[in-house]
CSV table of C-alpha atoms in Angstrom, one decimal:
chain,number,residue,atom,x,y,z
A,1,UNK,CA,-42.3,117.9,-61.9
A,2,UNK,CA,-42.8,117.4,-58.2
A,3,UNK,CA,-39.6,117.4,-56.2
A,4,UNK,CA,-38.6,113.9,-55.1
A,5,UNK,CA,-35.7,111.6,-54.7
A,6,UNK,CA,-34.7,109.2,-57.5
A,7,UNK,CA,-37.4,106.5,-57.9
A,8,UNK,CA,-36.1,103.1,-56.9
A,9,UNK,CA,-35.8,100.6,-59.7
A,10,UNK,CA,-38.6,98.3,-58.3
A,11,UNK,CA,-40.9,101.3,-58.1
A,12,UNK,CA,-40.1,102.3,-61.6
A,13,UNK,CA,-40.9,98.9,-62.9
A,14,UNK,CA,-44.2,98.8,-61.0
A,15,UNK,CA,-45.2,102.3,-62.4
A,16,UNK,CA,-44.2,101.2,-65.9
A,17,UNK,CA,-46.4,98.1,-65.7
A,18,UNK,CA,-49.3,100.2,-64.5
A,19,UNK,CA,-48.8,102.9,-67.2
A,20,UNK,CA,-48.5,100.3,-70.0
A,21,UNK,CA,-51.5,98.3,-68.8
A,22,UNK,CA,-53.7,101.4,-68.8
A,23,UNK,CA,-52.3,103.5,-71.6
A,24,UNK,CA,-52.1,100.9,-74.4
A,25,UNK,CA,-55.8,99.9,-74.3
A,26,UNK,CA,-56.7,103.6,-73.8
A,27,UNK,CA,-54.7,104.5,-77.0
A,28,UNK,CA,-56.6,101.9,-79.0
A,29,UNK,CA,-60.0,103.2,-77.7
A,30,UNK,CA,-59.0,106.8,-78.5
A,31,UNK,CA,-58.0,105.9,-82.1
A,32,UNK,CA,-61.3,104.0,-82.6
A,33,UNK,CA,-63.3,107.2,-81.9
A,34,UNK,CA,-62.6,109.1,-85.1
A,35,UNK,CA,-63.1,106.0,-87.1
A,36,UNK,CA,-66.9,106.5,-86.7
A,37,UNK,CA,-66.8,109.7,-88.7
A,38,UNK,CA,-64.3,108.2,-91.2
A,39,UNK,CA,-66.6,105.2,-91.8
A,40,UNK,CA,-69.7,107.5,-92.2
A,41,UNK,CA,-67.7,109.7,-94.6
A,42,UNK,CA,-66.5,106.8,-96.8
A,43,UNK,CA,-70.0,105.4,-97.1
A,44,UNK,CA,-71.9,108.6,-97.6
A,45,UNK,CA,-69.3,110.0,-100.0
A,46,UNK,CA,-70.5,107.5,-102.6
A,47,UNK,CA,-74.0,109.0,-102.5
A,48,UNK,CA,-72.8,112.4,-103.8
A,49,UNK,CA,-70.9,115.5,-103.1
A,50,UNK,CA,-73.9,117.4,-101.5
A,51,UNK,CA,-74.5,114.5,-99.2
A,52,UNK,CA,-70.9,114.3,-98.1
A,53,UNK,CA,-70.8,118.1,-97.6
A,54,UNK,CA,-73.9,117.9,-95.5
A,55,UNK,CA,-72.4,115.1,-93.4
A,56,UNK,CA,-69.2,117.1,-92.9
A,57,UNK,CA,-71.1,120.1,-91.5
A,58,UNK,CA,-73.4,118.0,-89.3
A,59,UNK,CA,-70.5,115.9,-88.0
A,60,UNK,CA,-68.6,119.1,-87.1
A,61,UNK,CA,-71.5,120.3,-85.0
A,62,UNK,CA,-72.0,116.9,-83.3
A,63,UNK,CA,-68.3,116.5,-82.5
A,64,UNK,CA,-68.2,120.0,-81.0
A,65,UNK,CA,-71.3,119.4,-78.9
A,66,UNK,CA,-70.0,116.1,-77.5
A,67,UNK,CA,-66.4,117.2,-77.0
A,68,UNK,CA,-67.6,120.1,-74.8
A,69,UNK,CA,-68.9,117.5,-72.4
A,70,UNK,CA,-65.7,115.4,-72.2
A,71,UNK,CA,-65.4,116.5,-68.6
A,72,UNK,CA,-68.0,113.7,-67.9
A,73,UNK,CA,-65.1,111.2,-68.5
A,74,UNK,CA,-62.4,113.3,-66.8
A,75,UNK,CA,-64.2,114.2,-63.6
A,76,UNK,CA,-65.7,110.8,-63.2
A,77,UNK,CA,-62.3,109.1,-63.6
A,78,UNK,CA,-60.8,111.2,-60.9
A,79,UNK,CA,-63.6,110.8,-58.3
A,80,UNK,CA,-64.0,107.0,-58.9
A,81,UNK,CA,-60.2,106.4,-58.8
A,82,UNK,CA,-60.0,108.2,-55.4
A,83,UNK,CA,-62.7,105.9,-54.0
A,84,UNK,CA,-61.0,102.9,-55.4
A,85,UNK,CA,-57.8,104.0,-53.7
A,86,UNK,CA,-59.6,104.4,-50.4
A,87,UNK,CA,-61.0,100.9,-50.8
A,88,UNK,CA,-64.6,102.1,-51.0
A,89,UNK,CA,-65.9,100.4,-54.2
A,90,UNK,CA,-69.6,101.0,-53.4
A,91,UNK,CA,-68.8,104.7,-53.2
A,92,UNK,CA,-66.8,104.5,-56.5
A,93,UNK,CA,-69.8,102.9,-58.3
A,94,UNK,CA,-72.2,105.4,-56.7
A,95,UNK,CA,-70.1,108.4,-58.0
A,96,UNK,CA,-70.0,106.8,-61.4
A,97,UNK,CA,-73.8,106.5,-61.4
A,98,UNK,CA,-74.0,110.2,-60.5
A,99,UNK,CA,-71.9,111.0,-63.6
A,100,UNK,CA,-74.1,108.8,-65.8
A,101,UNK,CA,-77.3,110.4,-64.6
A,102,UNK,CA,-75.7,113.8,-65.3
A,103,UNK,CA,-74.8,112.6,-68.8
A,104,UNK,CA,-78.5,111.7,-69.4
A,105,UNK,CA,-79.7,115.0,-68.2
A,106,UNK,CA,-77.3,117.0,-70.3
A,107,UNK,CA,-78.0,114.8,-73.3
A,108,UNK,CA,-81.8,115.5,-73.0
A,109,UNK,CA,-81.0,119.2,-72.8
A,110,UNK,CA,-78.9,119.1,-75.9
A,111,UNK,CA,-81.6,117.3,-77.9
A,112,UNK,CA,-84.1,119.9,-76.8
A,113,UNK,CA,-81.8,122.6,-78.3
A,114,UNK,CA,-80.6,120.9,-81.4
A,115,UNK,CA,-83.8,119.5,-82.8
A,116,UNK,CA,-85.7,122.8,-83.3
A,117,UNK,CA,-82.5,124.8,-84.1
A,118,UNK,CA,-80.9,122.4,-86.5
A,119,UNK,CA,-81.7,124.4,-89.7
A,120,UNK,CA,-80.4,127.6,-88.1
A,121,UNK,CA,-77.2,125.9,-86.8
A,122,UNK,CA,-76.6,124.5,-90.3
A,123,UNK,CA,-77.0,128.0,-91.8
A,124,UNK,CA,-74.4,129.4,-89.3
A,125,UNK,CA,-71.9,127.1,-90.9
A,126,UNK,CA,-72.6,128.6,-94.3
A,127,UNK,CA,-74.0,125.4,-95.9
A,128,UNK,CA,-74.9,125.6,-99.5
A,129,UNK,CA,-78.6,125.3,-100.5
A,130,UNK,CA,-77.8,121.8,-101.9
A,131,UNK,CA,-76.0,120.5,-98.8
A,132,UNK,CA,-78.2,122.1,-96.1
A,133,UNK,CA,-81.1,119.7,-96.4
A,134,UNK,CA,-78.8,116.7,-96.0
A,135,UNK,CA,-76.9,118.3,-93.1
A,136,UNK,CA,-80.2,119.1,-91.3
A,137,UNK,CA,-81.5,115.5,-91.8
A,138,UNK,CA,-78.3,114.0,-90.5
A,139,UNK,CA,-78.0,116.4,-87.5
A,140,UNK,CA,-81.6,115.9,-86.3
A,141,UNK,CA,-81.4,112.1,-86.4
A,142,UNK,CA,-77.9,111.9,-85.0
A,143,UNK,CA,-78.8,114.3,-82.1
A,144,UNK,CA,-81.1,111.5,-80.8
A,145,UNK,CA,-77.9,109.6,-80.0
A,146,UNK,CA,-76.3,112.4,-78.0
A,147,UNK,CA,-77.5,111.1,-74.6
A,148,UNK,CA,-76.0,107.7,-75.5
A,149,UNK,CA,-72.7,109.4,-76.5
A,150,UNK,CA,-72.6,111.3,-73.2
A,151,UNK,CA,-73.4,108.1,-71.2
A,152,UNK,CA,-70.5,106.4,-73.0
A,153,UNK,CA,-68.2,109.3,-71.9
A,154,UNK,CA,-69.3,109.1,-68.3
A,155,UNK,CA,-69.2,105.3,-68.2
A,156,UNK,CA,-65.8,105.2,-69.8
A,157,UNK,CA,-64.7,107.5,-66.9
A,158,UNK,CA,-66.1,105.0,-64.4
A,159,UNK,CA,-64.2,102.1,-65.9
A,160,UNK,CA,-61.0,104.1,-66.1
A,161,UNK,CA,-61.4,105.1,-62.5
A,162,UNK,CA,-61.7,101.4,-61.7
A,163,UNK,CA,-58.4,100.9,-63.5
A,164,UNK,CA,-60.0,99.2,-66.4
A,165,UNK,CA,-59.2,100.5,-69.9
A,166,UNK,CA,-59.6,97.2,-71.7
A,167,UNK,CA,-63.4,97.2,-71.7
A,168,UNK,CA,-63.6,100.7,-73.3
A,169,UNK,CA,-61.3,99.4,-76.0
A,170,UNK,CA,-63.4,96.3,-76.7
A,171,UNK,CA,-66.6,98.4,-76.7
A,172,UNK,CA,-65.1,101.0,-79.0
A,173,UNK,CA,-63.9,98.4,-81.5
A,174,UNK,CA,-67.3,96.6,-81.5
A,175,UNK,CA,-69.1,99.9,-81.8
A,176,UNK,CA,-67.0,100.8,-84.9
A,177,UNK,CA,-67.7,97.5,-86.6
A,178,UNK,CA,-71.4,97.7,-85.8
A,179,UNK,CA,-71.6,101.3,-87.0
A,180,UNK,CA,-69.9,100.5,-90.3
A,181,UNK,CA,-72.2,97.4,-90.9
A,182,UNK,CA,-75.3,99.3,-90.0
A,183,UNK,CA,-74.4,102.2,-92.3
A,184,UNK,CA,-73.9,99.9,-95.3
A,185,UNK,CA,-77.1,98.1,-94.7
A,186,UNK,CA,-79.3,101.2,-94.0
A,187,UNK,CA,-77.7,103.5,-96.6
A,188,UNK,CA,-77.5,101.1,-99.5
A,189,UNK,CA,-79.4,97.9,-98.5
A,190,UNK,CA,-82.5,99.6,-97.2
A,191,UNK,CA,-82.0,102.7,-99.4
A,192,UNK,CA,-82.3,105.4,-96.6
A,193,UNK,CA,-79.4,107.4,-97.9
A,194,UNK,CA,-77.8,109.9,-95.5
A,195,UNK,CA,-80.7,109.3,-93.0
A,196,UNK,CA,-79.6,105.6,-92.9
A,197,UNK,CA,-76.1,106.7,-92.0
A,198,UNK,CA,-77.4,108.8,-89.1
A,199,UNK,CA,-79.6,106.0,-87.8
A,200,UNK,CA,-76.8,103.5,-88.0
A,201,UNK,CA,-74.6,105.8,-85.9
A,202,UNK,CA,-77.4,106.3,-83.4
A,203,UNK,CA,-78.1,102.6,-83.0
A,204,UNK,CA,-74.4,101.8,-82.6
A,205,UNK,CA,-74.0,104.5,-79.9
A,206,UNK,CA,-77.0,103.3,-78.1
A,207,UNK,CA,-75.6,99.7,-78.2
A,208,UNK,CA,-72.3,100.9,-76.8
A,209,UNK,CA,-74.2,102.8,-74.0
A,210,UNK,CA,-76.2,99.7,-73.2
A,211,UNK,CA,-73.0,97.6,-72.8
A,212,UNK,CA,-71.5,100.2,-70.5
A,213,UNK,CA,-74.6,100.4,-68.4
A,214,UNK,CA,-74.8,96.6,-68.1
A,215,UNK,CA,-71.2,96.6,-66.8
A,216,UNK,CA,-71.8,99.4,-64.3
A,217,UNK,CA,-75.2,98.0,-63.1
A,218,UNK,CA,-73.6,94.6,-62.5
A,219,UNK,CA,-70.9,96.4,-60.4
A,220,UNK,CA,-73.5,98.3,-58.5
A,221,UNK,CA,-75.4,95.1,-57.6
A,222,UNK,CA,-72.2,93.3,-56.6
A,223,UNK,CA,-71.2,96.0,-54.2
A,224,UNK,CA,-74.7,97.1,-53.1
A,225,UNK,CA,-74.5,100.6,-54.6
A,226,UNK,CA,-77.8,102.4,-55.3
A,227,UNK,CA,-78.7,103.0,-59.0
A,228,UNK,CA,-81.3,105.7,-58.2
A,229,UNK,CA,-80.5,109.4,-59.1
A,230,UNK,CA,-79.2,111.4,-56.2
A,231,UNK,CA,-79.6,115.1,-56.6
A,232,UNK,CA,-76.7,116.0,-54.3
A,233,UNK,CA,-74.4,113.5,-56.1
A,234,UNK,CA,-75.4,114.8,-59.6
A,235,UNK,CA,-74.9,118.4,-58.4
A,236,UNK,CA,-71.5,117.4,-57.1
A,237,UNK,CA,-70.5,115.9,-60.5
A,238,UNK,CA,-71.7,119.0,-62.3
A,239,UNK,CA,-69.7,121.3,-60.0
A,240,UNK,CA,-66.6,119.2,-60.5
A,241,UNK,CA,-67.1,119.4,-64.2
A,242,UNK,CA,-67.5,123.1,-64.5
A,243,UNK,CA,-63.8,124.0,-64.3
A,244,UNK,CA,-63.0,121.2,-66.8
A,245,UNK,CA,-65.6,122.6,-69.1
A,246,UNK,CA,-63.9,126.1,-68.9
A,247,UNK,CA,-60.6,124.4,-69.7
A,248,UNK,CA,-62.1,122.5,-72.7
A,249,UNK,CA,-63.8,125.6,-74.1
A,250,UNK,CA,-60.6,127.6,-73.8
A,251,UNK,CA,-58.7,124.9,-75.7
A,252,UNK,CA,-61.4,124.7,-78.4
A,253,UNK,CA,-61.2,128.5,-78.7
A,254,UNK,CA,-57.4,128.3,-79.3
A,255,UNK,CA,-57.9,125.7,-82.1
A,256,UNK,CA,-60.7,127.7,-83.7
A,257,UNK,CA,-58.7,130.9,-83.6
A,258,UNK,CA,-55.7,129.1,-85.2
A,259,UNK,CA,-58.0,127.9,-88.0
A,260,UNK,CA,-59.5,131.3,-88.5
A,261,UNK,CA,-56.0,132.9,-88.8
A,262,UNK,CA,-54.9,130.2,-91.2
A,263,UNK,CA,-58.0,130.9,-93.4
A,264,UNK,CA,-57.0,134.6,-93.6
A,265,UNK,CA,-53.5,133.6,-94.9
A,266,UNK,CA,-54.8,132.1,-98.1
A,267,UNK,CA,-56.1,128.9,-99.6
A,268,UNK,CA,-52.7,127.1,-99.6
A,269,UNK,CA,-52.2,128.0,-96.0
A,270,UNK,CA,-55.5,126.8,-94.8
A,271,UNK,CA,-55.2,123.6,-96.7
A,272,UNK,CA,-51.7,123.0,-95.2
A,273,UNK,CA,-53.0,124.0,-91.8
A,274,UNK,CA,-55.7,121.3,-91.9
A,275,UNK,CA,-53.1,118.7,-92.9
A,276,UNK,CA,-50.8,119.8,-90.1
A,277,UNK,CA,-53.7,120.0,-87.5
A,278,UNK,CA,-54.8,116.5,-88.5
A,279,UNK,CA,-51.4,115.1,-87.8
A,280,UNK,CA,-51.2,117.1,-84.5
A,281,UNK,CA,-54.5,115.6,-83.4
A,282,UNK,CA,-53.4,112.1,-84.4
A,283,UNK,CA,-50.2,112.4,-82.3
A,284,UNK,CA,-52.3,113.7,-79.4
A,285,UNK,CA,-54.1,110.3,-79.2
A,286,UNK,CA,-50.8,108.6,-78.2
A,287,UNK,CA,-49.9,111.3,-75.6
A,288,UNK,CA,-53.5,111.4,-74.3
A,289,UNK,CA,-53.3,107.7,-73.6
A,290,UNK,CA,-50.6,108.3,-71.0
A,291,UNK,CA,-52.6,111.2,-69.6
A,292,UNK,CA,-55.6,108.8,-69.2
A,293,UNK,CA,-53.4,106.4,-67.3
A,294,UNK,CA,-52.3,109.4,-65.2
A,295,UNK,CA,-55.8,110.3,-64.3
A,296,UNK,CA,-56.6,106.8,-63.0
A,297,UNK,CA,-53.3,106.1,-61.3
A,298,UNK,CA,-52.9,109.5,-59.5
A,299,UNK,CA,-56.5,109.4,-58.3
A,300,UNK,CA,-56.0,106.0,-56.8
A,301,UNK,CA,-52.8,106.9,-55.0
A,302,UNK,CA,-54.3,110.0,-53.5
A,303,UNK,CA,-57.4,108.1,-52.4
A,304,UNK,CA,-55.1,105.5,-50.8
A,305,UNK,CA,-53.4,108.4,-48.8
A,306,UNK,CA,-50.1,107.7,-50.5
A,307,UNK,CA,-48.7,111.1,-51.5
A,308,UNK,CA,-45.2,109.7,-52.2
A,309,UNK,CA,-46.7,107.1,-54.5
A,310,UNK,CA,-48.5,109.9,-56.3
A,311,UNK,CA,-45.3,112.0,-56.6
A,312,UNK,CA,-43.3,109.0,-57.9
A,313,UNK,CA,-46.0,108.1,-60.4
A,314,UNK,CA,-46.2,111.7,-61.6
A,315,UNK,CA,-42.4,111.9,-62.1
A,316,UNK,CA,-42.3,108.6,-64.0
A,317,UNK,CA,-45.2,109.5,-66.3
A,318,UNK,CA,-43.6,112.8,-67.1
A,319,UNK,CA,-40.5,110.8,-68.2
A,320,UNK,CA,-42.8,108.6,-70.3
A,321,UNK,CA,-44.5,111.6,-71.9
A,322,UNK,CA,-41.2,113.3,-72.7
A,323,UNK,CA,-39.7,110.2,-74.2
A,324,UNK,CA,-42.8,109.4,-76.2
A,325,UNK,CA,-42.8,113.0,-77.5
A,326,UNK,CA,-39.2,112.6,-78.7
A,327,UNK,CA,-40.1,109.3,-80.5
A,328,UNK,CA,-43.1,110.9,-82.1
A,329,UNK,CA,-41.2,113.9,-83.2
A,330,UNK,CA,-38.5,111.8,-84.9
A,331,UNK,CA,-41.3,109.7,-86.5
A,332,UNK,CA,-42.8,112.9,-88.0
A,333,UNK,CA,-39.5,114.0,-89.4
A,334,UNK,CA,-38.9,110.6,-91.0
A,335,UNK,CA,-42.4,110.1,-92.3
A,336,UNK,CA,-43.1,113.6,-93.7
A,337,UNK,CA,-42.2,112.7,-97.3
A,338,UNK,CA,-44.8,109.9,-97.1
A,339,UNK,CA,-47.4,111.8,-95.1
A,340,UNK,CA,-47.9,114.9,-97.2
A,341,UNK,CA,-48.8,113.0,-100.5
A,342,UNK,CA,-51.6,111.2,-98.7
A,343,UNK,CA,-53.4,114.5,-98.4
A,344,UNK,CA,-52.4,116.6,-101.4
A,345,UNK,CA,-50.6,116.6,-104.7
A,346,UNK,CA,-50.4,120.4,-104.7
A,347,UNK,CA,-46.7,121.4,-104.6
A,348,UNK,CA,-47.5,124.8,-103.0
A,349,UNK,CA,-49.5,123.2,-100.2
A,350,UNK,CA,-46.7,120.7,-99.6
A,351,UNK,CA,-44.1,123.4,-99.4
A,352,UNK,CA,-46.3,125.5,-97.1
A,353,UNK,CA,-47.0,122.5,-94.8
A,354,UNK,CA,-43.4,121.3,-94.5
A,355,UNK,CA,-42.0,123.9,-92.0
A,356,UNK,CA,-45.2,123.7,-90.0
A,357,UNK,CA,-44.7,119.9,-89.8
A,358,UNK,CA,-41.2,120.4,-88.6
A,359,UNK,CA,-42.4,122.7,-85.8
A,360,UNK,CA,-44.9,120.0,-84.8
A,361,UNK,CA,-42.1,117.5,-84.6
A,362,UNK,CA,-40.0,119.8,-82.5
A,363,UNK,CA,-42.9,120.5,-80.1
A,364,UNK,CA,-43.8,116.9,-79.4
A,365,UNK,CA,-41.6,116.5,-76.2
A,366,UNK,CA,-43.3,119.7,-74.9
A,367,UNK,CA,-46.7,118.2,-75.8
A,368,UNK,CA,-45.8,115.0,-74.1
A,369,UNK,CA,-45.1,116.8,-70.8
A,370,UNK,CA,-48.2,118.9,-71.2
A,371,UNK,CA,-50.6,116.0,-71.7
A,372,UNK,CA,-49.1,114.0,-68.8
A,373,UNK,CA,-49.3,116.8,-66.3
A,374,UNK,CA,-52.8,117.7,-67.5
A,375,UNK,CA,-53.8,114.1,-66.8
A,376,UNK,CA,-52.0,114.1,-63.4
A,377,UNK,CA,-53.8,117.3,-62.2
A,378,UNK,CA,-57.2,116.0,-63.5
A,379,UNK,CA,-56.6,112.8,-61.6
A,380,UNK,CA,-55.9,114.9,-58.5
A,381,UNK,CA,-59.2,116.8,-59.0
A,382,UNK,CA,-57.3,120.0,-59.5
A,383,UNK,CA,-59.9,121.3,-62.0
A,384,UNK,CA,-60.0,125.0,-60.9
A,385,UNK,CA,-56.2,125.4,-61.5
A,386,UNK,CA,-56.5,123.7,-64.9
A,387,UNK,CA,-59.3,126.1,-65.9
A,388,UNK,CA,-57.3,129.2,-64.7
A,389,UNK,CA,-54.1,127.9,-66.5
A,390,UNK,CA,-56.0,127.4,-69.8
A,391,UNK,CA,-57.6,130.8,-69.7
A,392,UNK,CA,-54.2,132.4,-69.2
A,393,UNK,CA,-52.9,130.4,-72.1
A,394,UNK,CA,-55.8,131.5,-74.3
A,395,UNK,CA,-55.1,135.2,-73.3
A,396,UNK,CA,-51.4,134.7,-74.3
A,397,UNK,CA,-52.1,132.9,-77.5
A,398,UNK,CA,-54.8,135.4,-78.9
A,399,UNK,CA,-52.4,138.4,-79.5
A,400,UNK,CA,-49.7,136.1,-80.8
A,401,UNK,CA,-52.1,134.6,-83.4
A,402,UNK,CA,-53.6,137.9,-84.4
A,403,UNK,CA,-50.1,139.3,-85.0
A,404,UNK,CA,-49.2,136.6,-87.5
A,405,UNK,CA,-51.1,138.0,-90.5
A,406,UNK,CA,-50.6,141.6,-89.3
A,407,UNK,CA,-46.9,141.2,-89.4
A,408,UNK,CA,-46.9,139.3,-92.7
A,409,UNK,CA,-46.2,135.9,-91.2
A,410,UNK,CA,-47.2,132.7,-92.8
A,411,UNK,CA,-48.3,129.2,-91.6
A,412,UNK,CA,-44.9,128.5,-90.1
A,413,UNK,CA,-45.3,131.7,-87.9
A,414,UNK,CA,-48.8,130.5,-86.8
A,415,UNK,CA,-47.4,127.1,-85.8
A,416,UNK,CA,-44.6,128.8,-84.0
A,417,UNK,CA,-47.3,130.6,-82.0
A,418,UNK,CA,-49.0,127.2,-81.4
A,419,UNK,CA,-45.6,125.9,-80.1
A,420,UNK,CA,-45.3,128.9,-77.8
A,421,UNK,CA,-48.9,128.2,-76.6
A,422,UNK,CA,-47.9,124.7,-75.6
A,423,UNK,CA,-44.8,126.0,-73.9
A,424,UNK,CA,-47.0,128.3,-71.8
A,425,UNK,CA,-49.2,125.4,-70.9
A,426,UNK,CA,-46.2,123.4,-69.9
A,427,UNK,CA,-44.8,126.1,-67.7
A,428,UNK,CA,-48.2,126.6,-65.9
A,429,UNK,CA,-48.6,122.9,-65.3
A,430,UNK,CA,-45.0,122.3,-64.3
A,431,UNK,CA,-45.2,125.1,-61.7
A,432,UNK,CA,-48.3,123.5,-60.2
A,433,UNK,CA,-46.8,120.0,-60.2
A,434,UNK,CA,-43.6,121.2,-58.6
A,435,UNK,CA,-45.5,123.1,-55.9
A,436,UNK,CA,-47.2,120.0,-54.6
A,437,UNK,CA,-50.4,121.9,-53.9
A,438,UNK,CA,-52.3,119.4,-56.1
A,439,UNK,CA,-51.5,116.6,-53.6
A,440,UNK,CA,-54.7,116.4,-51.5
A,441,UNK,CA,-55.2,112.9,-50.1
A,442,UNK,CA,-58.4,111.1,-49.1
A,443,UNK,CA,-61.5,109.6,-50.7
A,444,UNK,CA,-62.7,113.1,-51.7
A,445,UNK,CA,-60.8,116.2,-52.5
C-alpha cells in the first residue's frame, strides 16, 4: 500500500460510500455475464448431447476471443475517469467514443478471421465428428455479434469512468432476460435448433450495444462532443490497451497451463480442478467489483490533481479487498460440504478437490489485495507496469507448475503453485503501490 497517515474517519466514510455505490452494481453486472452461457447451455442441452458439446466448444472460443479484448473496458474507464476528475466532460465522452470506434474496428477484424476459419478452429479443439457441425454453426452465427460484444465492453468502460455502474447492471440484466427469451422462442418455437440459440445471443448482444450507444450519444450531444471517428484518438486508445492486452494474455496463459497440468494428473484431478477453478472464478467476481470501483475512483482523483485523495482511496480499497477476501475464505470453508455435491457424486473427485478448495479459501485475502491493486494501477493508467509484472508472474509460475507432475505432486500441489502465483502478483503490485510512481496527476497520463 502507499505510505500515508491514518485516514480520517470522515474520509473513510466518504471512500466507503463511493466504493459501495460503484462496487455493488458492478458485482451484479459481472455475475450476469456468465448467465448468458448458462442460459444457452440449459436450453441447448435439451436438444441433445452433440448439440451441447458443440455449444461448449464454440462458447469457449467466443469467450476467449472476447476476454482478450477486455482492455477496451479497462483502458476506457481510466481515461474517461481522468477527464471527469479534471472537469472536462466533453473530453471524457470523446475518449469514450474513441474506445467504441476501436471496438468496432477490432470486432470487424475478428469476424473476418473467424468466419472462414471456423471449421479449422473447431478441429483444433478436438471436436468429435458429431459435435463439430453444431459447433461450427454456432460459432459462425455468434461471431456476427462480436462487434456488439466489444462495443458493450468499451461503452461499459465509458460509464464506469463516468462513475456510473448502475446502468451496466440494468443493461446486463435486461440482456440476460432477452437472451433467454429469444433462445426459447428461436430454438423451440421457431425450430431453429442450435442456430436459434446463436441468433438469440447475437440479437441480445446487439440490443445491449444499442442501449449503450444511445446513452453515450445522448451524453455526446449534451456536452457537444464529436461522434466522428478520430484516427489519433483511436490510435491512442489502442496504444493504451496494448500493455493491458499483454497482461490479459499472460493471465490467460497461466490459467491454461494450470488446466493442462491438471489434465496430466488424471481424470479425477482434472474434474476436481474444474470444480475448484469454477469456484475461484466465482469468487473473483466479488473481488473484481472492488477493482472496478478502484479504476473509476483512482482515475477521477488523479484527473482532479488530488494525489492524497488517490493514496487514501487506494489504502481504503486495499482494506476492503483484504476484509472481503477473509470473508470469502471463511464462506468457502463453511460451504464446502454443500458446494462439492452440486458438481459431482464421485467420492474420489470430492476427496481430490477438498484440499484444493481449502487452499483457495486460504488465498482469498491475498486475492483481495491483488484484485484491488490491479484495479488501482489500471485506474492510474499504469498499464506498462501491469504488463511487466504479469509477464514476470507467468515466468515464475511456469516452472512451478511443470514441477508438480514431475515431482509426483497432485492437485493440492498445483493449487499451492496457484497460491504462490497470486502471492508473486501481490508482491509486485504492492511494491509499485508503495513506491508512489503510479501517482501521475492531470487529465492525461
